[in-house]
Coordinates of C-alpha atoms and ligand atoms in Angstrom, one line a residue:
X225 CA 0.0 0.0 0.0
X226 CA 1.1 3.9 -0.4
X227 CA 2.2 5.7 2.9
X228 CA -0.4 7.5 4.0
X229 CA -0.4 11.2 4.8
X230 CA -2.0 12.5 7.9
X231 CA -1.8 16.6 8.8
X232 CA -2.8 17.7 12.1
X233 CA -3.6 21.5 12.1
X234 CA -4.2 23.9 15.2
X235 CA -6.8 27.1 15.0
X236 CA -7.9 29.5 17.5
X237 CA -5.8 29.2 20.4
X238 CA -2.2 26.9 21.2
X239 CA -2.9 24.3 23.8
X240 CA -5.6 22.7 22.6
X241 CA -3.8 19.4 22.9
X242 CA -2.8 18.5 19.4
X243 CA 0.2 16.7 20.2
X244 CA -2.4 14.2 22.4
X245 CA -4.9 14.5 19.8
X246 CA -2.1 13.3 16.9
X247 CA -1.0 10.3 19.6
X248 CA -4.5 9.3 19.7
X249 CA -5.0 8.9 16.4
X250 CA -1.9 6.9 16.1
X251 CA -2.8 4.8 19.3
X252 CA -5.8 3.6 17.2
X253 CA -4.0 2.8 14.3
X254 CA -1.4 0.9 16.1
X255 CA -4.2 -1.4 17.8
X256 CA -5.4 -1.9 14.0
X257 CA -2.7 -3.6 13.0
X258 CA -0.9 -0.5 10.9
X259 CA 2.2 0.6 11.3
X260 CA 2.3 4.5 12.4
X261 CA 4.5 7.1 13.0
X262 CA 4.3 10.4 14.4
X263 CA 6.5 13.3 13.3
X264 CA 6.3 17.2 15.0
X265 CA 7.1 20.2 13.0
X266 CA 7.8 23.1 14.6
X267 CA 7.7 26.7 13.4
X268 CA 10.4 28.0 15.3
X269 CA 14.1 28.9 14.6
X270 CA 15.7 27.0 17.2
X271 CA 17.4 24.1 15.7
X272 CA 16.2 21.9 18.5
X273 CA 14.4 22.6 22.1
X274 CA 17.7 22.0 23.7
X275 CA 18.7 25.1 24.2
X276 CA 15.1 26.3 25.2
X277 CA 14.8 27.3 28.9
X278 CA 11.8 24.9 30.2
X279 CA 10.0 28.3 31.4
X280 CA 9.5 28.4 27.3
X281 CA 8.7 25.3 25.9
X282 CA 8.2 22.9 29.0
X283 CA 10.2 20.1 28.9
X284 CA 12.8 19.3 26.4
X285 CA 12.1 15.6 25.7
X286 CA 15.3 13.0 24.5
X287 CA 15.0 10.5 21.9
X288 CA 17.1 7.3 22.0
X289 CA 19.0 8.0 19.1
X290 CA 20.1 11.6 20.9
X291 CA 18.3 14.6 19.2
X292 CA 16.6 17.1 21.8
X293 CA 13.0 16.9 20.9
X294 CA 10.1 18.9 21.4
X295 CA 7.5 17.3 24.7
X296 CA 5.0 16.0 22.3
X297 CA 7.3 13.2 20.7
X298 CA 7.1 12.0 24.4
X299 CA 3.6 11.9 24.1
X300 CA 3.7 10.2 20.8
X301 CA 5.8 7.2 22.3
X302 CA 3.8 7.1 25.4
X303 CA 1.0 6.8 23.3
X304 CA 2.1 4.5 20.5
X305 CA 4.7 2.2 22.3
X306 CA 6.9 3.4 19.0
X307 CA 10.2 4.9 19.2
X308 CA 10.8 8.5 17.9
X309 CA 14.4 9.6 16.2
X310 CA 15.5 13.2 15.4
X311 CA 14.1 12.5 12.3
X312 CA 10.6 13.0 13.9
X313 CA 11.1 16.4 15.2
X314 CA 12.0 19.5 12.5
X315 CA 12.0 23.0 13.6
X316 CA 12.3 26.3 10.8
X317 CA 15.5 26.5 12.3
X318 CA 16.5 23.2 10.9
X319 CA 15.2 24.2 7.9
X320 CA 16.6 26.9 7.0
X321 CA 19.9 25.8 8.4
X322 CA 20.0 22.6 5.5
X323 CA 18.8 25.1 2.7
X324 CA 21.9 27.5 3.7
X325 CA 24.2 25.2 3.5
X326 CA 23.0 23.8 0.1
X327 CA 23.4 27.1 -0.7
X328 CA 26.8 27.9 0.3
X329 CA 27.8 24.4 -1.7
X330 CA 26.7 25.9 -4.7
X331 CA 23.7 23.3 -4.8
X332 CA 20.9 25.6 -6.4
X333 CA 23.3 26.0 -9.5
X334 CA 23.0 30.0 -9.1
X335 CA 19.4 29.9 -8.5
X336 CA 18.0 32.8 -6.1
X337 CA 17.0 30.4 -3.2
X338 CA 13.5 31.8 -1.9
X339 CA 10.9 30.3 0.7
X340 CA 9.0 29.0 -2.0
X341 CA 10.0 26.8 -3.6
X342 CA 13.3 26.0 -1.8
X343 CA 12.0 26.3 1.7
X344 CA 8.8 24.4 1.1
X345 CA 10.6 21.8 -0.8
X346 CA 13.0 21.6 2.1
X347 CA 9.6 21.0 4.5
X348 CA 8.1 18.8 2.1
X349 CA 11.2 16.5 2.1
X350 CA 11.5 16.2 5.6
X351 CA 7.8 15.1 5.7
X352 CA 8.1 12.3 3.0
X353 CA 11.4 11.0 4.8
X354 CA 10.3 8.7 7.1
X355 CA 7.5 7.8 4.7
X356 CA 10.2 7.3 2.2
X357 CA 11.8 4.1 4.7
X358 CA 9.1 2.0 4.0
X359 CA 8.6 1.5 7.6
X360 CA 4.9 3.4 7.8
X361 CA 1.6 2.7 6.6
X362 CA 0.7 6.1 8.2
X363 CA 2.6 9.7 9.2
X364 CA 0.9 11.6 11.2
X365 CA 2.7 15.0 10.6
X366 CA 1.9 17.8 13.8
X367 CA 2.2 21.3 12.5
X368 CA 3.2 23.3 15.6
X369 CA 1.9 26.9 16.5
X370 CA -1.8 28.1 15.3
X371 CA -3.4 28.9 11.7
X372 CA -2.8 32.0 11.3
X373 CA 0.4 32.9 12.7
X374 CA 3.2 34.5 10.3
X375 CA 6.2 31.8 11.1
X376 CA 3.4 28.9 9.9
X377 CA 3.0 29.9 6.3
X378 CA 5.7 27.9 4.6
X379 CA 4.8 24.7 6.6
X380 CA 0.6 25.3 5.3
X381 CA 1.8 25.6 2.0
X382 CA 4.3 23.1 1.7
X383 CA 1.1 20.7 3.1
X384 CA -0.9 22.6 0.9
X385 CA 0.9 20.9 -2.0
X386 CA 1.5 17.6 -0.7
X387 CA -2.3 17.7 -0.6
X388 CA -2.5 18.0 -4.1
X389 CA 0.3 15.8 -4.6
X390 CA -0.7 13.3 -2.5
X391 CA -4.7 13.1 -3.1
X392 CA -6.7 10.3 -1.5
X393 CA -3.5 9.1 0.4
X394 CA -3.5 12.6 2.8
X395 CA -5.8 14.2 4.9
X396 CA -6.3 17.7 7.3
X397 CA -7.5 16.7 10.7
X398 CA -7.8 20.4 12.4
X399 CA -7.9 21.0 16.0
X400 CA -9.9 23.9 16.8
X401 CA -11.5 25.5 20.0
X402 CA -15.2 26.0 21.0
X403 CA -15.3 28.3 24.3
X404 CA -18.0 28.5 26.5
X405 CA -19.4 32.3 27.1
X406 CA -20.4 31.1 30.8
X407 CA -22.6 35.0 31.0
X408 CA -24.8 34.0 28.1
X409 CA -24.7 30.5 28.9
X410 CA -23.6 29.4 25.7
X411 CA -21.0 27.5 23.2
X412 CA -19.5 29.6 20.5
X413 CA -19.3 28.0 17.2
X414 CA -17.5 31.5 15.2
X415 CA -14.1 30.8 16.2
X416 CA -14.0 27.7 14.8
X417 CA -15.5 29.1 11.4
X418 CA -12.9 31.9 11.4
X419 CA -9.8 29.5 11.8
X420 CA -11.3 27.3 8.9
X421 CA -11.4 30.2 7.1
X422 CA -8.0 30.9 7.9
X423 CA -6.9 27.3 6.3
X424 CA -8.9 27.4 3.7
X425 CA -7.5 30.8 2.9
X426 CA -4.2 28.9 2.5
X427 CA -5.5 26.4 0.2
X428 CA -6.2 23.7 2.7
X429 CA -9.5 22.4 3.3
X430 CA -10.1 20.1 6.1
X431 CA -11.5 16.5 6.3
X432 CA -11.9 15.9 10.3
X433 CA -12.8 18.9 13.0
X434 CA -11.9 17.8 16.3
X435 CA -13.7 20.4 18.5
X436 CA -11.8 21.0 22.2
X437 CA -14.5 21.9 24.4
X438 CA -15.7 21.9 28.1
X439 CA -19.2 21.3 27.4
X440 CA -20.7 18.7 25.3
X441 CA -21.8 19.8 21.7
X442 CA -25.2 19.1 20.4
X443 CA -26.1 17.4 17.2
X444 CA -27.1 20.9 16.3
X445 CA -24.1 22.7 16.6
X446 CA -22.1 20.7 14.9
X447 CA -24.9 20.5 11.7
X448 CA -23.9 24.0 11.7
X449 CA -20.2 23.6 11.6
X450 CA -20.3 20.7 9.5
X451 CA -22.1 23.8 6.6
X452 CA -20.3 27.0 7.7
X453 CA -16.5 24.6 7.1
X454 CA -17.0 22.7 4.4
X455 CA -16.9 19.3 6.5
X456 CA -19.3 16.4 6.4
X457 CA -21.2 16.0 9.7
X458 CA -20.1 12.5 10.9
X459 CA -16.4 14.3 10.6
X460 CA -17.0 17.4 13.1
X461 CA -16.2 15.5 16.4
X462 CA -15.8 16.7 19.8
X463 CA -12.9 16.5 22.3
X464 CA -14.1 17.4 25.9
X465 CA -12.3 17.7 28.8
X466 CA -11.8 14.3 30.0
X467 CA -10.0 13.3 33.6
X468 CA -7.0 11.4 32.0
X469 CA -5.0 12.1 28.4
X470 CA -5.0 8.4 28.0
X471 CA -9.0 8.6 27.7
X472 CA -9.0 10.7 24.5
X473 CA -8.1 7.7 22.1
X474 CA -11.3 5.6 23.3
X475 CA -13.7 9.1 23.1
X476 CA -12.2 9.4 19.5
X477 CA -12.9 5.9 18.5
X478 CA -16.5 6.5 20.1
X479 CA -17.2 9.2 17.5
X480 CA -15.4 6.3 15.0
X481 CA -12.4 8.7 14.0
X482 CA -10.2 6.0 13.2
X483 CA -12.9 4.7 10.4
X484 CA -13.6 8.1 9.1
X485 CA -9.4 8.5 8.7
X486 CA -9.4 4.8 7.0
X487 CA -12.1 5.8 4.7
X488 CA -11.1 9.1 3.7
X489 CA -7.4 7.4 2.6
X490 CA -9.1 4.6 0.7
X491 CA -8.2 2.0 3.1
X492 CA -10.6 -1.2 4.2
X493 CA -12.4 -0.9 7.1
X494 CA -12.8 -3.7 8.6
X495 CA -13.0 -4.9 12.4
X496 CA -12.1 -3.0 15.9
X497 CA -8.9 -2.1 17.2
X498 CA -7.2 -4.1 19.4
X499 CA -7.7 -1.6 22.8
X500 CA -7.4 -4.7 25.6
X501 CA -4.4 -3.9 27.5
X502 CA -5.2 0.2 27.0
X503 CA -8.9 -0.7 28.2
X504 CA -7.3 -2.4 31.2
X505 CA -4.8 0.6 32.0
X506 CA -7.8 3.1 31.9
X507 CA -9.8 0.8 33.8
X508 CA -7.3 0.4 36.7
X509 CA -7.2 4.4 37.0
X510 CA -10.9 4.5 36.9
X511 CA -10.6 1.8 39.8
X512 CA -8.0 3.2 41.6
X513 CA -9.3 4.6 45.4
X514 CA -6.1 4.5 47.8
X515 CA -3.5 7.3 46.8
X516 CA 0.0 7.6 46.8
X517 CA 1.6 10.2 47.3
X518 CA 5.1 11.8 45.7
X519 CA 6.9 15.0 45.9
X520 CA 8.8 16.3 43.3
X521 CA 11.7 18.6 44.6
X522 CA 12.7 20.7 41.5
X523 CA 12.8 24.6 40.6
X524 CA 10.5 24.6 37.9
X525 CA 7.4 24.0 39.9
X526 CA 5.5 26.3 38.4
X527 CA 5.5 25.3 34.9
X528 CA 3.9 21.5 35.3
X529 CA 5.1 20.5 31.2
X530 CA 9.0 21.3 32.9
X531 CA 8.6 17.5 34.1
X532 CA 6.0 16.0 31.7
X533 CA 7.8 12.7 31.5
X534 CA 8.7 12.3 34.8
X535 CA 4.8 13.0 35.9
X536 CA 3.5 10.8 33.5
X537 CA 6.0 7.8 34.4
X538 CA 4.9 8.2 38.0
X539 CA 1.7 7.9 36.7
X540 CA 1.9 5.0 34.7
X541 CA 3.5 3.4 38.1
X542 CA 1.0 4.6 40.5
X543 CA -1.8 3.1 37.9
X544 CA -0.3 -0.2 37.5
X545 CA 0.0 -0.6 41.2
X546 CA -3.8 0.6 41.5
X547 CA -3.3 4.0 43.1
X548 CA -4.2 7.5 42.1
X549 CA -1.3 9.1 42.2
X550 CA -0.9 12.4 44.1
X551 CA 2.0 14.3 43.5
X552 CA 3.1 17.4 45.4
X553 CA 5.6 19.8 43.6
X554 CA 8.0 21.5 46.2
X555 CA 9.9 23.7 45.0
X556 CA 13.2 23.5 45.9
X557 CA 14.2 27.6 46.3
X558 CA 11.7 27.6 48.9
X559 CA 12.7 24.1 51.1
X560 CA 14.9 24.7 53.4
X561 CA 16.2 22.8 57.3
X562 CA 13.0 24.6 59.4
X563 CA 10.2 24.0 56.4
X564 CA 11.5 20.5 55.6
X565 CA 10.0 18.7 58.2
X566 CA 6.5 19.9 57.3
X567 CA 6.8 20.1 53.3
X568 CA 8.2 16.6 53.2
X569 CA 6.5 14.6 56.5
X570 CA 3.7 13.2 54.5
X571 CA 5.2 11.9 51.4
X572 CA 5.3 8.1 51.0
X573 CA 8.3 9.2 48.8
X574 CA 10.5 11.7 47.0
X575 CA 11.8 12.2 43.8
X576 CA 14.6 14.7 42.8
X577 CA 14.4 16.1 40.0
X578 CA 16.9 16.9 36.5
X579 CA 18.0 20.5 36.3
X580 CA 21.1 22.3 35.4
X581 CA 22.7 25.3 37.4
X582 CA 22.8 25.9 40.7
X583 CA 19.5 27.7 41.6
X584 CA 17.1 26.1 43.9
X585 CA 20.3 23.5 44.4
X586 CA 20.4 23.8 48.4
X587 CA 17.0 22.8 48.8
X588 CA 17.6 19.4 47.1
X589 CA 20.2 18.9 49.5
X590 CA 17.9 19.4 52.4
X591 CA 15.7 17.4 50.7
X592 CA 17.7 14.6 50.0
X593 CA 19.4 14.3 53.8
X594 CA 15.9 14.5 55.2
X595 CA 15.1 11.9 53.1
X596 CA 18.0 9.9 53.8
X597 CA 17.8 10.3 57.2
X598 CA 14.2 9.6 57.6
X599 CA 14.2 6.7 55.3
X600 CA 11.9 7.5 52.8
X601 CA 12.1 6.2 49.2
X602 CA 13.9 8.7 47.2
X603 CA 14.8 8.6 43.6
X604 CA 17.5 10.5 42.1
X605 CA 17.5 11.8 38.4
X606 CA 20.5 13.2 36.6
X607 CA 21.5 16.1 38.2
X608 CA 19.3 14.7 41.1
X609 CA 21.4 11.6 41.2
X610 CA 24.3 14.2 40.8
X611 CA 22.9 15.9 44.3
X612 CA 22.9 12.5 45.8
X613 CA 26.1 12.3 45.6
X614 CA 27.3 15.5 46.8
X615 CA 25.2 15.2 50.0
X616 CA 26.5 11.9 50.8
X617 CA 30.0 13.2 50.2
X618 CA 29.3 16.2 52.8
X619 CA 27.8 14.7 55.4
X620 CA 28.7 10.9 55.9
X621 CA 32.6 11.3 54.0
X622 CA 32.8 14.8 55.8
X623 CA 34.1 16.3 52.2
X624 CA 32.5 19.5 53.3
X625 CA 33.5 21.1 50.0
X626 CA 32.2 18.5 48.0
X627 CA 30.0 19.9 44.4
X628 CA 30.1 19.3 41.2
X629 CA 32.3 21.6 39.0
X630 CA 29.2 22.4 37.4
X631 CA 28.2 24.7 40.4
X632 CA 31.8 25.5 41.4
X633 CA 34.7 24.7 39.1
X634 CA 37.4 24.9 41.4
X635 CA 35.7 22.6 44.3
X636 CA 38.5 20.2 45.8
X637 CA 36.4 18.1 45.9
X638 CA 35.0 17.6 42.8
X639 CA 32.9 14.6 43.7
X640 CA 30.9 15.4 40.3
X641 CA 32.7 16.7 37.0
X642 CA 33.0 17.5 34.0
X643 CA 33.2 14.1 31.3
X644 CA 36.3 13.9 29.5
X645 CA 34.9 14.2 26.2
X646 CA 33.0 17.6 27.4
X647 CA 36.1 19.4 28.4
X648 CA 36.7 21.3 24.9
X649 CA 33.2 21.5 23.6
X650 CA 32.2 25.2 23.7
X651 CA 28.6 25.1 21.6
X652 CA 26.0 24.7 23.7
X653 CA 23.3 23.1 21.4
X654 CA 23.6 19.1 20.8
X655 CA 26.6 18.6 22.5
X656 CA 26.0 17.2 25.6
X657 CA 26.4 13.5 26.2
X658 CA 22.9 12.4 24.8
X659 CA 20.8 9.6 23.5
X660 CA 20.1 5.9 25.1
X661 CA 23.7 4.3 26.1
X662 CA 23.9 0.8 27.9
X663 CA 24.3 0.5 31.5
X664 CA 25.5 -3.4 33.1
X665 CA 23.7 -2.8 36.9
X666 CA 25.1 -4.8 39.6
X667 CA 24.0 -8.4 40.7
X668 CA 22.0 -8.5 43.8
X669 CA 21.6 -5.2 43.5
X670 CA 17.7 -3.4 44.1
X671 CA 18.2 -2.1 40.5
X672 CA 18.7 -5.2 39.4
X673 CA 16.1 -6.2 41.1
X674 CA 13.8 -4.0 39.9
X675 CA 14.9 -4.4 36.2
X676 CA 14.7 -8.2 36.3
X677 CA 18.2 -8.4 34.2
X678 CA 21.4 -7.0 34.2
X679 CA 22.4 -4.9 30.8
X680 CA 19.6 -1.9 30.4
X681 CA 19.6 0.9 27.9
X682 CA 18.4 3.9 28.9
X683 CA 18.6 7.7 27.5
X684 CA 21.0 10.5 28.5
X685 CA 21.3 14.0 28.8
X686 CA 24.1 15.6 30.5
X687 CA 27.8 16.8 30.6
X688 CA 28.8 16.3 34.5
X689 CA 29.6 12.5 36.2
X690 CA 30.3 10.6 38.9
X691 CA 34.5 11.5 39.6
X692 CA 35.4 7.8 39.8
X693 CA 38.4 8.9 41.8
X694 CA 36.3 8.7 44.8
X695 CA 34.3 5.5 43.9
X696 CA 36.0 3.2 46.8
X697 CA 35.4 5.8 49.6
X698 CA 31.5 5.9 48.5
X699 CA 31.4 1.9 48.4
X700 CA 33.1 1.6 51.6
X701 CA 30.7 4.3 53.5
X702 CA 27.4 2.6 51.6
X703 CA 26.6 4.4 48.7
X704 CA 27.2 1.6 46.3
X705 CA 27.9 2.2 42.6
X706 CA 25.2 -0.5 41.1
X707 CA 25.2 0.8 37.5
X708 CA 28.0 1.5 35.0
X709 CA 28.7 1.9 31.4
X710 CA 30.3 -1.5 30.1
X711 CA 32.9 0.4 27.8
X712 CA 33.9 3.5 29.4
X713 CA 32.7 2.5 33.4
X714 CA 31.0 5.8 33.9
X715 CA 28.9 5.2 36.7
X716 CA 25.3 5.3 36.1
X717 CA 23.6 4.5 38.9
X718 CA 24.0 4.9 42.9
X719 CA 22.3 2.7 45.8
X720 CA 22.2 2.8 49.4
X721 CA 22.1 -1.1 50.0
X722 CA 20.7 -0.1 53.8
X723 CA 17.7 2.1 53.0
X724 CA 14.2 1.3 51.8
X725 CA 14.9 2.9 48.3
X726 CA 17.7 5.1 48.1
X727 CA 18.8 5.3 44.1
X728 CA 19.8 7.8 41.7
X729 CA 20.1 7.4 38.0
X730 CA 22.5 9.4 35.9
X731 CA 20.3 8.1 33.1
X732 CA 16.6 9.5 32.3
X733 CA 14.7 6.1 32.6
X734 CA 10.8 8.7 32.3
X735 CA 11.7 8.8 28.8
X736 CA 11.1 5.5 28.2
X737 CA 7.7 5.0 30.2
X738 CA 4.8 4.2 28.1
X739 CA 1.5 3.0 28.5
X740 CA 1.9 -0.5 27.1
X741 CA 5.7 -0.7 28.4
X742 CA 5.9 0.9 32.0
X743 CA 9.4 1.8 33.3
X744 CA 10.5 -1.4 35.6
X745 CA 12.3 1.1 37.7
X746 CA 9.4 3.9 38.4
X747 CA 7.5 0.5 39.1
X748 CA 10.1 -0.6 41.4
X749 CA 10.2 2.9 43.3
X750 CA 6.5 3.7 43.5
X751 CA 6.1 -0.2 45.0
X752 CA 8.8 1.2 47.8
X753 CA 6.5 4.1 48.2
X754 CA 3.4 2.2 48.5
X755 CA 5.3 0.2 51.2
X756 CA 6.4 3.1 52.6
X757 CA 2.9 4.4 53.2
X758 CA 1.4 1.1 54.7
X759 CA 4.2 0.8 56.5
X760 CA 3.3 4.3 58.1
X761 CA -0.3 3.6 58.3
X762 CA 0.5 0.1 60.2
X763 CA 2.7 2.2 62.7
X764 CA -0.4 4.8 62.9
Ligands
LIG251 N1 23.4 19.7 34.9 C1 23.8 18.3 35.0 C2 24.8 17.8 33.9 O1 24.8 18.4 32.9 C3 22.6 17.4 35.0 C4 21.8 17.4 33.8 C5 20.4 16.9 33.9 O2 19.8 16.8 35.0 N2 19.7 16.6 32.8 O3 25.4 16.8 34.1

């Protein structure tokens, strides 16, 4: 069969979910049997996210073959159970950069190089590549940013003419929003018509409406829509606010969007998806009535997408052990030795989060020898690990100057430093150590344990490690070194053998937690946790 072409659109406002919305689609044609792929193209310059404070963009998401991606391929694999590469993320910035350099290499034969076609033909490759493998019945293709916006145009055209190109074997799906005026009491249908407008003004008319709404849409309304846009009625379908992301793919194939998309591309439809084991997962957080609850000690509190994968991992966990999770941010500017007892005393346990710099960097210490201390589970993740380690150093070796050189580059003690390869790298965008790199964990160790085997792969983003100069005086004082690289023996993970749950990962394992394939070692922490908590409530 031809690869098919799918185009998700945004109109009105950003937000409206259309990375979820893309991942749903793609969950459904997964359970029928097709092989999918999602791919996100972004309208800004930025070569990558990488570079992107979280405060921006929310988290910056890894993929195992080491590009810095944009949060919504982590949707897409939680979602799909498929692995993303850079090759599913392209911003303008990439763009342009791959035009420029053809045109320095005297590529365009002395052409003037212009957005259209050079730039469009430049999107319009990208967007046929992973088509191109062979590997995909379907690519779903995201368009970042909202109809309408200046920095879109060259990616609406460039679909604009795969359209045409492409006939039956593409379709528009377009995400737009209907608000609720709660003073007249009413849905608003005119936004919607003005961002169809706005597409179709472009040269793209869409097949599918999904409408993001709080209140359910009458039969009505979207008659109305269905006439005003240009869209048959059985293809103007709602997306409500539901509970749980992981609903949304059941409420689409409720209003049968995965038939209407096999139709529309000339494909058979025939049977239902195979939705057992995602029926189960939303069953169990239906189910779930005891709660678990987890702080998350990090400085971007504020902004929740900062630790997407991370909060979606723990909820994966909590789910699979039957418990809603609850999880407390605390941010860590604001913890400190006289709030610590009362911000953390009612955690059942703790997990440090991944940062760089050194803001907010004392109140991970206090959180993590409160934790220590009190024996509560506590999980350590990159430069949480990283913390671990320098508040063991201080206070059980009594290296009172102990940091990483990230925070103070002439430390003596320089229990965490800068990786070899790192030292004469002075770009900042790409270059860290990055990507999914193996890891051999120790025998007998909880790690292990909690793995079930003893080589993992798991991805990477950072620049500072473990000084292995000091890797005896850890093991002897019990932090053990359970987890290393097989070539180069950079350690990658650190255990207390004595506590409940004491580890930190150098690794990011969140970024490989789906919904399908749940990370072994989020499972293994949140089962310490739920310990933890009877273990309190026995004591109680
Ligand atoms: N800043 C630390 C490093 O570069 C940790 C990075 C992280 O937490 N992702 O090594």
């Amino acid at each position: 069969m031809d690869t098919k072409y799918i185009f998700v659109t945004g109109g009105v406002v950003s937000s409206l979910g259309k990375g979820i919305i893309s991942s749903s689609l793609a969950c459904l044609l997964k359970a029928r049997g097709l092989r999918v792929t999602i791919q996100k193209f972004d309208p800004y310059i930025n070569i990558d996210p990488g570079t992107l404070n979280p405060y921006e963009h929310g988290e910056c998401y890894v993929t195992e073959d080491g590009h810095e991606a944009d949060l919504d391929l982590g949707h897409y694999e939680r979602f799909t159970n498929v692995r993303t590469s850079r090759a599913n993320n392209v911003t303008t910035g990439r763009i342009y950069q791959s035009v420029i350099d053809k045109e320095r290499r005297g590529d365009y034969l002395g052409k003037t190089v212009q957005i259209v076609p050079h730039i469009t033909d430049e999107i319009k490759r990208r967007v046929k590549f992973l088509g191109n493998t062979g590997n995909y019945d379907y690519i779903i293709t995201e368009i970042g940013g909202t109809v309408g916006d200046i920095e879109s145009l060259p990616f609406l055209e460039a679909v604009r003419q795969l359209r045409w190109e492409l006939g039956q074997n593409s379709l528009c799906v377009h995400l737009t929003y209907v608000p609720y005026i709660a003073a007249a009491k009413e849905l608003k249908t005119k936004p919607t018509q003005h961002s169809v407008k706005a597409l179709q003004e472009v040269g793209i008319q869409p097949d599918i409406l999904v409408l993001r709404t709080e209140k359910e849409i009458s039969a009505d309304m979207r008659r109305k829509i269905a006439l005003f846009c240009n869209v048959a009625q059985d293809s103007v379908v709602q997306s409500i606010d539901v509970n749980s992301i992981y609903k949304v793919p059941l409420m689409m194939h409720a209003q049968h969007v995965d038939e209407i998309v096999l139709r529309k591309t000339g494909m058979p439809v025939e049977g239902e998806p195979q939705m057992k084991p995602w029926l189960d997962f939303v069953d169990k957080l239906d189910k779930a009535t005891e709660t678990v609850t987890i702080g998350l000690v990090g400085k971007y509190v504020e902004l929740q997408d900062a630790y997407k994968s991370i909060s979606e991992a723990l909820f994966h966990s909590a789910t699979y052990a039957d418990r809603k999770l609850k999880l407390v941010y605390i941010h860590s500017e604001k913890l400190n030795e006289s709030n610590a007892d009362e911000r953390l005393g009612d955690l059942d346990g703790v997990i440090v989060a991944p940062g760089f710099g050194q803001r907010g960097i004392e109140g991970k210490f206090v959180a993590l020898k409160w934790c220590r201390e009190h024996d509560v589970p506590t999980f350590g993740i990159c430069l949480g690990m990283q913390c671990m380690v320098i508040e063991f150093a201080r206070d059980v070796l009594g290296l009172e100057e102990a940091n990483s050189t990230e925070m103070n580059p002439h430390t003596k003690e320089n229990v965490i430093d800068l990786m070899e390869e790192q030292k004469n790298i002075s770009n900042l965008g790409g270059t860290m150590r990055l990507g999914a790199y193996e890891c051999s964990l120790r025998h007998g160790s909880k790690v292990a344990a909690a793995y079930g085997k003893e080589l993992i792969s798991e991805r990477h983003r950072h620049r500072f490690e473990f000084n292995s100069d000091y890797r005896d005086r850890f093991e002897a004082a019990g932090m053990a070194c359970v987890g290393e690289n097989p070539a180069t023996r950079l350690v990658e993970v650190v255990e207390m053998p004595s506590k409940r749950w004491y580890i930190g990962t150098q690794y990011h394992p969140e970024y490989s937690s789906t919904v399908l394939s749940p990370s072994p070692i989020f499972a293994s922490f949140m089962a310490a946790a739920i310990n933890y908590h009877k273990e309190k409530a026995a004591e109680a």
